Each structure stands twice: as C-alpha cells, then as structure tokens.
PDB file of C-alpha atoms and ligand atoms in Angstrom:
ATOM      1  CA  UNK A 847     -47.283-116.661 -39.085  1.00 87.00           C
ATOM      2  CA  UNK A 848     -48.133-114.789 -42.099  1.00 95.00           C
ATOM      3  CA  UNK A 849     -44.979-113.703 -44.190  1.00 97.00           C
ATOM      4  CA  UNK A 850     -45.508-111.229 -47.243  1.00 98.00           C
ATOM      5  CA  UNK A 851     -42.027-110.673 -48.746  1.00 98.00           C
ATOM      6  CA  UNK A 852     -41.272-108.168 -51.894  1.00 98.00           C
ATOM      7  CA  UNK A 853     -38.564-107.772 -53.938  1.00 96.00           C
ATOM      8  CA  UNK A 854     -38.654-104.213 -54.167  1.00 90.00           C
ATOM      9  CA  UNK A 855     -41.190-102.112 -52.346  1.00 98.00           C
ATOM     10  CA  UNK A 856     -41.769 -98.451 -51.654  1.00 98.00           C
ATOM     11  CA  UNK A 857     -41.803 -98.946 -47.537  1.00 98.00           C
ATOM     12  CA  UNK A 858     -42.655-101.664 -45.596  1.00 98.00           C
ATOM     13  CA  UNK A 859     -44.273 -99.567 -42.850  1.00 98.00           C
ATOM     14  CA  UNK A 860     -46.512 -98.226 -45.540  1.00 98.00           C
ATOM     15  CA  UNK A 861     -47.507-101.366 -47.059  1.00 98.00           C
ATOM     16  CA  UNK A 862     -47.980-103.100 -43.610  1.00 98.00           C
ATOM     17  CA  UNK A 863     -50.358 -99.980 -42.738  1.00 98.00           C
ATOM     18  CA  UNK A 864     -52.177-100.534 -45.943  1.00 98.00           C
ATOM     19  CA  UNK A 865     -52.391-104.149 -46.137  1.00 98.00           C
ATOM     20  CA  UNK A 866     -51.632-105.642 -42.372  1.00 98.00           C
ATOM     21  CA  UNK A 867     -55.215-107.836 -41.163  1.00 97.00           C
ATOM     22  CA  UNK A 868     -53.684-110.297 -39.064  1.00 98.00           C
ATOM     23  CA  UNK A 869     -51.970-109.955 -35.815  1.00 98.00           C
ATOM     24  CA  UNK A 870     -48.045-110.424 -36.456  1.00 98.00           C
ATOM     25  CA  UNK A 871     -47.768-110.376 -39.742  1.00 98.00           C
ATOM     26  CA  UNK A 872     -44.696-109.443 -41.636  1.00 98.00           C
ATOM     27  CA  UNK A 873     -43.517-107.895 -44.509  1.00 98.00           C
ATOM     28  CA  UNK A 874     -40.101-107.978 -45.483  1.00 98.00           C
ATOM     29  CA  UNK A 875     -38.227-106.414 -48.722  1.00 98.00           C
ATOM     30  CA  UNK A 876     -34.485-106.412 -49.452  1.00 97.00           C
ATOM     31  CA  UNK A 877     -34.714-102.493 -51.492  1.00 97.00           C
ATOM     32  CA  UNK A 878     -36.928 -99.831 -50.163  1.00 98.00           C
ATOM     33  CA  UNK A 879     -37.444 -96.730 -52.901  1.00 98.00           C
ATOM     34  CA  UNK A 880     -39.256 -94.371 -50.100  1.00 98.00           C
ATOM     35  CA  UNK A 881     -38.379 -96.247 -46.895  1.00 98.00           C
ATOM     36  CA  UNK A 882     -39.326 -93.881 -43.859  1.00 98.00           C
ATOM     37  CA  UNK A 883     -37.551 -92.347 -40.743  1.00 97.00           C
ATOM     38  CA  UNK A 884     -38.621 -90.935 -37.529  1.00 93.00           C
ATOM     39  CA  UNK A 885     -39.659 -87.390 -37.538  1.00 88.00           C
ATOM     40  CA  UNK A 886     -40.532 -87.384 -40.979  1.00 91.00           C
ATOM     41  CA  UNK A 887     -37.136 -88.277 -42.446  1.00 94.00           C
ATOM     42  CA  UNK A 888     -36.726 -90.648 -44.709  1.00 96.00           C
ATOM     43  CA  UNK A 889     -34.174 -94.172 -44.241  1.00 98.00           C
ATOM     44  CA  UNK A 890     -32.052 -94.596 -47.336  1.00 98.00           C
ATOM     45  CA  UNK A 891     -32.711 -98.711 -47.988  1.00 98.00           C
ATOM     46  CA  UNK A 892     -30.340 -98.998 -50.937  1.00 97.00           C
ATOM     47  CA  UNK A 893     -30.363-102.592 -49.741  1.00 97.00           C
ATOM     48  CA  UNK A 894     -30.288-104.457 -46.189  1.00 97.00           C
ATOM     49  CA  UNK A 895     -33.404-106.174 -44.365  1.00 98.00           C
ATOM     50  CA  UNK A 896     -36.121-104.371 -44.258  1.00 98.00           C
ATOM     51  CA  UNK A 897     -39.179-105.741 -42.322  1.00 98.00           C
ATOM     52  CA  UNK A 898     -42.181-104.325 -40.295  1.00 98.00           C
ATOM     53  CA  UNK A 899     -44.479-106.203 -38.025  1.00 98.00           C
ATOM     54  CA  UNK A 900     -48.336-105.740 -38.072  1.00 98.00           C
ATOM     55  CA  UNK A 901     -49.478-105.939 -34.653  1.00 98.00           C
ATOM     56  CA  UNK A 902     -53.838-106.074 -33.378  1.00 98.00           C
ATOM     57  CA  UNK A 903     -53.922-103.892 -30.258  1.00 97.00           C
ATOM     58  CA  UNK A 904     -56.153-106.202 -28.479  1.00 97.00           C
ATOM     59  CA  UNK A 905     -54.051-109.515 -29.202  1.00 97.00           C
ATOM     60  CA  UNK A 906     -51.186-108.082 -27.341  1.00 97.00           C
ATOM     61  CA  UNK A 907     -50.268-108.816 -23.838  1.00 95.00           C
ATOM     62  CA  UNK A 908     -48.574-105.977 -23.504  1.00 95.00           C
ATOM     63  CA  UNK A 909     -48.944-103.047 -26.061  1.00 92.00           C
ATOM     64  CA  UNK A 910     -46.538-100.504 -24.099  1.00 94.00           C
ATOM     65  CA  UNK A 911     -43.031 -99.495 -25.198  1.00 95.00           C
ATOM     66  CA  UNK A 912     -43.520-101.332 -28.385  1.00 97.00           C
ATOM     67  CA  UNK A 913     -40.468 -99.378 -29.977  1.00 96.00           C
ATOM     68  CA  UNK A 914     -38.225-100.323 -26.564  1.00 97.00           C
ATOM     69  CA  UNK A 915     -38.940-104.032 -26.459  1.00 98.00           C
ATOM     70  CA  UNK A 916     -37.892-104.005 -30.643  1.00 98.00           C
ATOM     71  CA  UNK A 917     -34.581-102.554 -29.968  1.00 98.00           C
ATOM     72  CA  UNK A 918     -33.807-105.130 -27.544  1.00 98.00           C
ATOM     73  CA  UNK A 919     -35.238-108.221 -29.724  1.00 98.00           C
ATOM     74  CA  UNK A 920     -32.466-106.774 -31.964  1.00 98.00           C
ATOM     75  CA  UNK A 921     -29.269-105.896 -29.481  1.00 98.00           C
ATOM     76  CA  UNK A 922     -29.825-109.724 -28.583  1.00 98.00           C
ATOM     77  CA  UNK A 923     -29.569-111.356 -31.881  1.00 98.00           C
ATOM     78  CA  UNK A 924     -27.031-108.822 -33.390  1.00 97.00           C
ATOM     79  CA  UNK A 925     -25.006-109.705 -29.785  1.00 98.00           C
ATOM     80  CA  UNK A 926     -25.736-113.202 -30.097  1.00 97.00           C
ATOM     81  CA  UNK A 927     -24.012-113.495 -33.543  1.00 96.00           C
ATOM     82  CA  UNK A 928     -21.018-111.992 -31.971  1.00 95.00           C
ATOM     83  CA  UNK A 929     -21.191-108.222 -32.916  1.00 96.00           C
ATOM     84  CA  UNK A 930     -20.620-105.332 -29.996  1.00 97.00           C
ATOM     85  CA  UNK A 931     -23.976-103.271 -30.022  1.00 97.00           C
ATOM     86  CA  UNK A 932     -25.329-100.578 -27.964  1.00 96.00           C
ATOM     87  CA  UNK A 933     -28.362 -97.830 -28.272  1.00 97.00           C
ATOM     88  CA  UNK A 934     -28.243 -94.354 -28.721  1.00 94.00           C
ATOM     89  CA  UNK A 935     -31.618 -93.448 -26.907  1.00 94.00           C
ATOM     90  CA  UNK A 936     -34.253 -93.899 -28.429  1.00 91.00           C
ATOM     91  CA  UNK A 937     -34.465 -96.826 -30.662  1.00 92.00           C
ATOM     92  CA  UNK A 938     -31.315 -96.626 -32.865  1.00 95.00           C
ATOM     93  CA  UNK A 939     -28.590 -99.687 -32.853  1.00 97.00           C
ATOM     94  CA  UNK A 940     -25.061 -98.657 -32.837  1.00 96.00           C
ATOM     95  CA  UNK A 941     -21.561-100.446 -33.812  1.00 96.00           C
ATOM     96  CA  UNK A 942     -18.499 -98.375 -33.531  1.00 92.00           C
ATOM     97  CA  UNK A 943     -20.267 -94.595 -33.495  1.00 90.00           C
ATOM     98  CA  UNK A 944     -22.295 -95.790 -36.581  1.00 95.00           C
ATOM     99  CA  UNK A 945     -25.799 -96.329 -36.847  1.00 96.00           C
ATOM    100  CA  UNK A 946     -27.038-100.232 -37.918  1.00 98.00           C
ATOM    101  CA  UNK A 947     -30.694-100.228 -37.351  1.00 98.00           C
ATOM    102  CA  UNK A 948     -33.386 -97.474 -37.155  1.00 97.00           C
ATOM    103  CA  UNK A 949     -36.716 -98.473 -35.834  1.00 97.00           C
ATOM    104  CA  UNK A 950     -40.210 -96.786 -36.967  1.00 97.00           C
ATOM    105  CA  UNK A 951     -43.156 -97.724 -34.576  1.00 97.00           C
ATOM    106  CA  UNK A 952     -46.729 -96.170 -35.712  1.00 97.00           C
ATOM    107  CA  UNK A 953     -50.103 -96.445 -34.585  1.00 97.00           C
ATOM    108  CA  UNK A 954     -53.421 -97.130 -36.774  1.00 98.00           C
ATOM    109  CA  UNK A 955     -56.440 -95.247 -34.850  1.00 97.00           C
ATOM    110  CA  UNK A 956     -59.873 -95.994 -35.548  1.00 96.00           C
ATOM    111  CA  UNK A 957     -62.630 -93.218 -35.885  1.00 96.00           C
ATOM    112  CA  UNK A 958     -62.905 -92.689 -32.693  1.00 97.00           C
ATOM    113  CA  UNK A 959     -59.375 -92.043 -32.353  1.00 96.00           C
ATOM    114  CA  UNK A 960     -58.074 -95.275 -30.199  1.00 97.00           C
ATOM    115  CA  UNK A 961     -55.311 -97.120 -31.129  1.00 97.00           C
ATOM    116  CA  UNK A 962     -56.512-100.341 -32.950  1.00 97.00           C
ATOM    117  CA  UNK A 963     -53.118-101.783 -34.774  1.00 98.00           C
ATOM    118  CA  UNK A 964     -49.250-100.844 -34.472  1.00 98.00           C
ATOM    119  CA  UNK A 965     -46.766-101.693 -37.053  1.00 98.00           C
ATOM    120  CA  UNK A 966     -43.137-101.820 -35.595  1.00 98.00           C
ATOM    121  CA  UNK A 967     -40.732-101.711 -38.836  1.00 98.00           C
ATOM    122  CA  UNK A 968     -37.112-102.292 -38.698  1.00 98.00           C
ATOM    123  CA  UNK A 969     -34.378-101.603 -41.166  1.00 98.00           C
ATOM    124  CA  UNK A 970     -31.043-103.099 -40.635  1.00 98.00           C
ATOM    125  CA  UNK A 971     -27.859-102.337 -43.051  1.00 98.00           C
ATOM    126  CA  UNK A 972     -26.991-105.839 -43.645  1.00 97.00           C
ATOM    127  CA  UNK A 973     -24.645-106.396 -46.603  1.00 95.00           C
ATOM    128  CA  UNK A 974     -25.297-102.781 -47.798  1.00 96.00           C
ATOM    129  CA  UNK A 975     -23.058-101.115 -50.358  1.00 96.00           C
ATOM    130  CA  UNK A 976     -22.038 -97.984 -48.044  1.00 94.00           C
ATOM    131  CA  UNK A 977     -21.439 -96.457 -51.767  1.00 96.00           C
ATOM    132  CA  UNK A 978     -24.654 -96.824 -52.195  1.00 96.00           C
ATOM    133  CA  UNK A 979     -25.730 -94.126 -49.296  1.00 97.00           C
ATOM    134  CA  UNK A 980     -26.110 -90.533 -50.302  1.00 96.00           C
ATOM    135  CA  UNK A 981     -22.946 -88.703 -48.758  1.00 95.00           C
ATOM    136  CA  UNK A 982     -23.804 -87.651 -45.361  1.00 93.00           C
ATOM    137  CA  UNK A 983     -25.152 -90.968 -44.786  1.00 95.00           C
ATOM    138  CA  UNK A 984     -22.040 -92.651 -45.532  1.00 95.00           C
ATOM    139  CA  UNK A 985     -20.485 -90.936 -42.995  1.00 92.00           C
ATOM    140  CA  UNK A 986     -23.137 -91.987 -40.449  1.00 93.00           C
ATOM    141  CA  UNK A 987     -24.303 -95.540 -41.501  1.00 95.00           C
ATOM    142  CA  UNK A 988     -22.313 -98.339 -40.430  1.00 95.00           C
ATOM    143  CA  UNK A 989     -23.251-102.050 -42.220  1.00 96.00           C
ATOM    144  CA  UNK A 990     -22.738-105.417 -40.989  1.00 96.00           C
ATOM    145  CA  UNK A 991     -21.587-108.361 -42.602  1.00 89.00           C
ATOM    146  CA  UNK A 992     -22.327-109.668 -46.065  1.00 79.00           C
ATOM    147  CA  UNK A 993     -21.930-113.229 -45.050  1.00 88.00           C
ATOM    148  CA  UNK A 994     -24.614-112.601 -42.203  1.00 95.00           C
ATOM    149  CA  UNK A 995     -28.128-114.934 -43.396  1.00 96.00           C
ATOM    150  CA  UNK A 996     -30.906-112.080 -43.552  1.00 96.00           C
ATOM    151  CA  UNK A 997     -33.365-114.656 -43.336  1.00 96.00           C
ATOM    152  CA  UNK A 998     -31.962-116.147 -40.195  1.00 96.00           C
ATOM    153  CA  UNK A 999     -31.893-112.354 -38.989  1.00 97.00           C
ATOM    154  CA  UNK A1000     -35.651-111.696 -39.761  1.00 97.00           C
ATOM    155  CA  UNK A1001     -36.022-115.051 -37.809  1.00 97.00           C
ATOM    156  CA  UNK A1002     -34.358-114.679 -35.070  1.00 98.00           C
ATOM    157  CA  UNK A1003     -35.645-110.962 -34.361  1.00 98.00           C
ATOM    158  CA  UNK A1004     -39.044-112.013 -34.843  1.00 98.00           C
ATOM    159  CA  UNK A1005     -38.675-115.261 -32.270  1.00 98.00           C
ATOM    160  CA  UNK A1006     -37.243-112.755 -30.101  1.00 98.00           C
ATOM    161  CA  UNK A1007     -40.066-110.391 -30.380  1.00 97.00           C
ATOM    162  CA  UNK A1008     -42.821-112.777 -29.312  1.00 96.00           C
ATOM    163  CA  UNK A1009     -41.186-113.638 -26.230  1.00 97.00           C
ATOM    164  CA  UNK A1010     -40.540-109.885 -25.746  1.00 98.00           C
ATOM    165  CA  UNK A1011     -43.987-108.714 -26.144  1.00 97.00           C
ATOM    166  CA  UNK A1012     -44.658-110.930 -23.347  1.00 97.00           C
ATOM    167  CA  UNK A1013     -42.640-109.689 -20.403  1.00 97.00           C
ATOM    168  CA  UNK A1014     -43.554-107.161 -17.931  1.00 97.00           C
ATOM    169  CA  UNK A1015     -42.140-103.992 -18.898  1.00 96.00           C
ATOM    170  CA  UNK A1016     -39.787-102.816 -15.974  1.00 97.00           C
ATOM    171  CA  UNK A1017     -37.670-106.219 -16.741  1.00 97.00           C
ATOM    172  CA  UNK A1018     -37.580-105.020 -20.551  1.00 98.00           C
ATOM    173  CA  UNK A1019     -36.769-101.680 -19.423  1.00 97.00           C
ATOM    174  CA  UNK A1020     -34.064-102.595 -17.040  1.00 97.00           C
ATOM    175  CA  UNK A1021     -32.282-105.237 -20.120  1.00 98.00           C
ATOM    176  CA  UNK A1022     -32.731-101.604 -22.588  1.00 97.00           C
ATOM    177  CA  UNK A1023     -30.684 -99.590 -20.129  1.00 97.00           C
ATOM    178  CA  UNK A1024     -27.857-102.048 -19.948  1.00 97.00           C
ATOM    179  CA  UNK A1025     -27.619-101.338 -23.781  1.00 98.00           C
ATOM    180  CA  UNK A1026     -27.645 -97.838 -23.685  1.00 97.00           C
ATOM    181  CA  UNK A1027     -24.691 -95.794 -24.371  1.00 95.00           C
ATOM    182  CA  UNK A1028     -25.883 -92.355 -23.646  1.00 94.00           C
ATOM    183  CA  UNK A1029     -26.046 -92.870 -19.611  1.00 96.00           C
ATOM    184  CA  UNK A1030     -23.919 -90.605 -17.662  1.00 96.00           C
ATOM    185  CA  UNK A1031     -22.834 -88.970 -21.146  1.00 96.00           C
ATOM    186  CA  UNK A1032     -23.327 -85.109 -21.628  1.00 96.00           C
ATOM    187  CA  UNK A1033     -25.409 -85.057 -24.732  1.00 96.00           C
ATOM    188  CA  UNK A1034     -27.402 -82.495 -27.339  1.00 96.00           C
ATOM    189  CA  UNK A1035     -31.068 -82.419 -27.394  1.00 94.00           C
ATOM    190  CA  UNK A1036     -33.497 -80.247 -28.933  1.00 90.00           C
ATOM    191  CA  UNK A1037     -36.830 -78.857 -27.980  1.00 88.00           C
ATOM    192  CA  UNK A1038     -39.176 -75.997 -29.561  1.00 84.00           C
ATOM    193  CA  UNK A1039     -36.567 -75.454 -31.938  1.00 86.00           C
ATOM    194  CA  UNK A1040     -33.585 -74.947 -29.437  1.00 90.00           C
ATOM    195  CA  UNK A1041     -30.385 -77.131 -28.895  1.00 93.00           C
ATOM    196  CA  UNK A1042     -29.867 -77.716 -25.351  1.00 94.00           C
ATOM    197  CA  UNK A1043     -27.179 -79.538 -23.554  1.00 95.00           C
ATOM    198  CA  UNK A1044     -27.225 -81.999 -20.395  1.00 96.00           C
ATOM    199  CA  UNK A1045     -26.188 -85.189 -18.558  1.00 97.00           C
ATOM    200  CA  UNK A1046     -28.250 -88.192 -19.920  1.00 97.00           C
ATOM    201  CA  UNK A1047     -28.956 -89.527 -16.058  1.00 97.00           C
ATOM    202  CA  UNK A1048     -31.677 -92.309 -16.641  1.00 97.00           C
ATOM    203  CA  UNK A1049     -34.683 -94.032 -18.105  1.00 96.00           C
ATOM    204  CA  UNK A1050     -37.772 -94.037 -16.438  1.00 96.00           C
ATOM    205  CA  UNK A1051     -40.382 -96.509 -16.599  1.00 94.00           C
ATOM    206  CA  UNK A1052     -41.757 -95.418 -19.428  1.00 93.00           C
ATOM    207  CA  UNK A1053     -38.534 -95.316 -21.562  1.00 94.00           C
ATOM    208  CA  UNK A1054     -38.106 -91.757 -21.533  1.00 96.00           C
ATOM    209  CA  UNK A1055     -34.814 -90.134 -20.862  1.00 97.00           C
ATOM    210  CA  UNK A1056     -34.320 -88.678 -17.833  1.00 97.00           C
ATOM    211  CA  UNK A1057     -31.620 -85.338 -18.136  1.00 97.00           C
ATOM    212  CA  UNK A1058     -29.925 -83.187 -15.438  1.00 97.00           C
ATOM    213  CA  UNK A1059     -30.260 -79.555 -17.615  1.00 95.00           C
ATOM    214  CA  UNK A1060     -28.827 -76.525 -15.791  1.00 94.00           C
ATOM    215  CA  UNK A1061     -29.334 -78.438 -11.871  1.00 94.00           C
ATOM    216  CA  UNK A1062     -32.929 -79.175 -13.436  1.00 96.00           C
ATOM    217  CA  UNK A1063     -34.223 -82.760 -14.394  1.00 97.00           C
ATOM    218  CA  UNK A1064     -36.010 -82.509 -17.524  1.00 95.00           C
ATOM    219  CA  UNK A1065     -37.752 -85.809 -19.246  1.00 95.00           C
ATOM    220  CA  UNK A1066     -37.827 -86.266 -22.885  1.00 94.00           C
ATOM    221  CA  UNK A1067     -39.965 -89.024 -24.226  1.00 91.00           C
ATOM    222  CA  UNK A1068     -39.392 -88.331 -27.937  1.00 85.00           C
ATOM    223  CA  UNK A1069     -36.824 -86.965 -30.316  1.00 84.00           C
ATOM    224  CA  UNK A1070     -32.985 -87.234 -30.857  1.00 86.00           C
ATOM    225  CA  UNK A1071     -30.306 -86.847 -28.689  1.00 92.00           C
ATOM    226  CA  UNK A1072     -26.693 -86.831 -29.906  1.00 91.00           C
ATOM    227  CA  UNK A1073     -23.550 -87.324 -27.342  1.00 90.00           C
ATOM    228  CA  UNK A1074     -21.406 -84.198 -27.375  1.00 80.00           C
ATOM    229  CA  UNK A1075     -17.305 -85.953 -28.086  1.00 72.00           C
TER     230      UNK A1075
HETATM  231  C1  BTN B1330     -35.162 -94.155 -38.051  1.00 58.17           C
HETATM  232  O1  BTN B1330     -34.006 -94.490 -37.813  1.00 58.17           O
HETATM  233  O2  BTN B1330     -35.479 -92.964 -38.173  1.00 58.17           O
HETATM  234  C2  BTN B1330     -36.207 -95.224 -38.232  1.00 58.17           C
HETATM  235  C3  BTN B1330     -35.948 -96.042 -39.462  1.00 58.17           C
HETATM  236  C4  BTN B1330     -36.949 -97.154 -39.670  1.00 58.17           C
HETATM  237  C5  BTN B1330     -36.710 -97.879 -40.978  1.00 58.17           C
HETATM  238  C6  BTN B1330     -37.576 -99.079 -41.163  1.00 58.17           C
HETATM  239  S1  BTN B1330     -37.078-100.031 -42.562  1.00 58.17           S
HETATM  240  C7  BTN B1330     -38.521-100.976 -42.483  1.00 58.17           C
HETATM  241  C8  BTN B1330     -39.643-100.020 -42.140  1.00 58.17           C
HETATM  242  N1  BTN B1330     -40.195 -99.403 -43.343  1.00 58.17           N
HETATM  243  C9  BTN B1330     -39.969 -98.085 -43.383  1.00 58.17           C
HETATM  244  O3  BTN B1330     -40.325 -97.325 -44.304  1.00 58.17           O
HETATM  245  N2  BTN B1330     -39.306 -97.700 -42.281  1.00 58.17           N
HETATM  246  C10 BTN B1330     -39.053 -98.820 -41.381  1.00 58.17           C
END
C-alpha cells in the first residue's frame, strides 16, 4: 500500500481529498495545524496519530457504514493492547468518560453528483500533552499511553480495516453495538436547533440510533448525542 507520511500538515482529510489517486492510500502526520471535526468543528491535533484512508468507491466490497466499520477496526486494536474502550454513538472512542479518537468520514462526488472516493480519517490522542489542548478540551480529551508504538497503531488499524471492509454489514453492526455505551442510557440529542431527551434503545441496520422520545421511537442517523449523568 501507498503510505504518504508528513511531519506537520494542515489536515490529513484535506490532503487525502486533494491528493488521494489510489485505492487505500494513507496519509499519516504526527501535528495537525487545522485538523477537522464533524459538523464543522475543528479536532485540536497538538500531537497524536493522525491518519486518513483514501478509499475508490468501486474497489470496495462493501462501501456502506464506512464510519461504523472504522470505529470498530479501532475498539479492537485499542482492546487488544489491553485498554477498556467503548463508543459514544456515533463514531467517537471512549476511555473513562473521555474521548480518544474522533473519526471524520467524507465523500468525493463527481459532476454528476455520485459518490466516486471516501476518505475515512482518524485522529487518536496517543502520547498527547493534555496541556497542550485548549481548556475545554482538556476537560474532555482523554490520551493514551506514551509508550504505545504509533506506527504499530496505524498498522494494526489499517490490517484491521481491510478485513473489515470485507464483512457483511449486519455482523459489523452487531460487533459496533457490543461497544456501545449509550444503549439503554437516557441521553441528550438535538434536532432543528432543539435539545431533546430520550432512551438510546438500539441501532438499526443502518447504524442509526434508534430512541424511545416521549412513548415515540424516533431514528437519528447523524449528529451528537450526550448521556444525561
Ligand atoms: C470528530 O471527532 O469530530 C472527528 C475527528 C476526526 C479527526 C481526524 S484526525 C485525521 C483526519 N484529519 C482531519 O482533519 N480530521 C480527521
């Protein structure tokens, strides 16, 4: 495979959008200066592993729940170095209420507007200097290990990831709820603009959360939730 690694980049996601050709290649920096979150935040990379994965629609067996089958290529490696993981729905890695690993998934269309490529990046606080985080991120971000071997992370993940991308997805699915730690929580969501609160009942087969809200059922396939304590 094709490995393009940086010392210092502005986002991996960005430069594997700009510069990804071949089907699974990487690009992997230790800094990010304007690394990206979902909804248009951004991920403080003050240093950790940073990596995203350019992906050719067509040479995929499966090109469904591309975000979903990430978060479990990394729940098994992090849990197969010893560490106690779970998810927060939808695709961020937890140790001890703290947030790990985020995980960015976007789509390249072509002019016609169909989905040609998919980069899947993934930032993991290995080794990071918490004092390094602005201050509300400190409060939020845990980090792992300094003795832990990045490149035998980015390894590891990626080994994962091609057997991943490989299995049906209702087996993948049914491995991602056994990580989850939302399930039968009551938990905060948000939609048009409004916090709502409900009991986190499920995952369909499509990944999306299924919530009991005021005797209703209500399915959210994007956006945060956050477990009311
Ligand atoms: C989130 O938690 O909101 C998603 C964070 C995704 C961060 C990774 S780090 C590597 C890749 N490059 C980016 O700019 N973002 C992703």
């Amino acid at each position: 495979i094709e490995i393009n690694c940086f010392k210092e980049i502005d986002s991996t996601n960005d430069e594997a959008k700009k510069n990804g050709k071949n089907h699974f290649s990487i690009f992997v920096a230790p800094k990010q200066s304007d690394g990206k979150g979902r909804c248009g935040r951004k991920f403080e990379s003050p240093g950790g592993l940073y990596f995203s994965i350019f992906l050719k629609k067509d040479e995929l067996v499966f090109a469904d729940i591309l975000t979903i089958r990430a978060v479990v290529a990394v729940v098994r490696v992090l849990k197969n170095i010893g560490l106690e993981v779970g998810v927060k729905w939808v695709n961020d890695v937890f140790i001890d209420n703290k947030k790990v690993c985020g995980i960015l998934t976007e789509s390249l269309i072509n002019m016609y507007g169909d989905i040609t490529d998919i980069v899947v990046g993934i930032g993991i606080n290995i080794g990071t200097d918490q004092s390094k985080f602005s201050k509300e991120v400190r409060s939020v971000a845990g980090v792992i290990g300094d003795g832990i071997d990045k490149n035998l992370i980015v390894a590891k993940i990626l080994n994962e990831l091609s057997d991943i991308f490989k299995i049906e997805r209702g087996i993948i699915i049914d491995e991602y709820k056994s990580y989850l730690i939302v399930l039968n929580k009551k938990i905060y969501y948000s939609i048009d603009g409004s916090i709502k609160e409900g009991l986190a009942l499920d995952i369909d087969e499509n990944g999306s959360l299924v919530i009991l809200e005021n005797e209703k059922i209500r399915k959210l396939s994007y956006g945060d939730v956050s477990i009311k304590l």
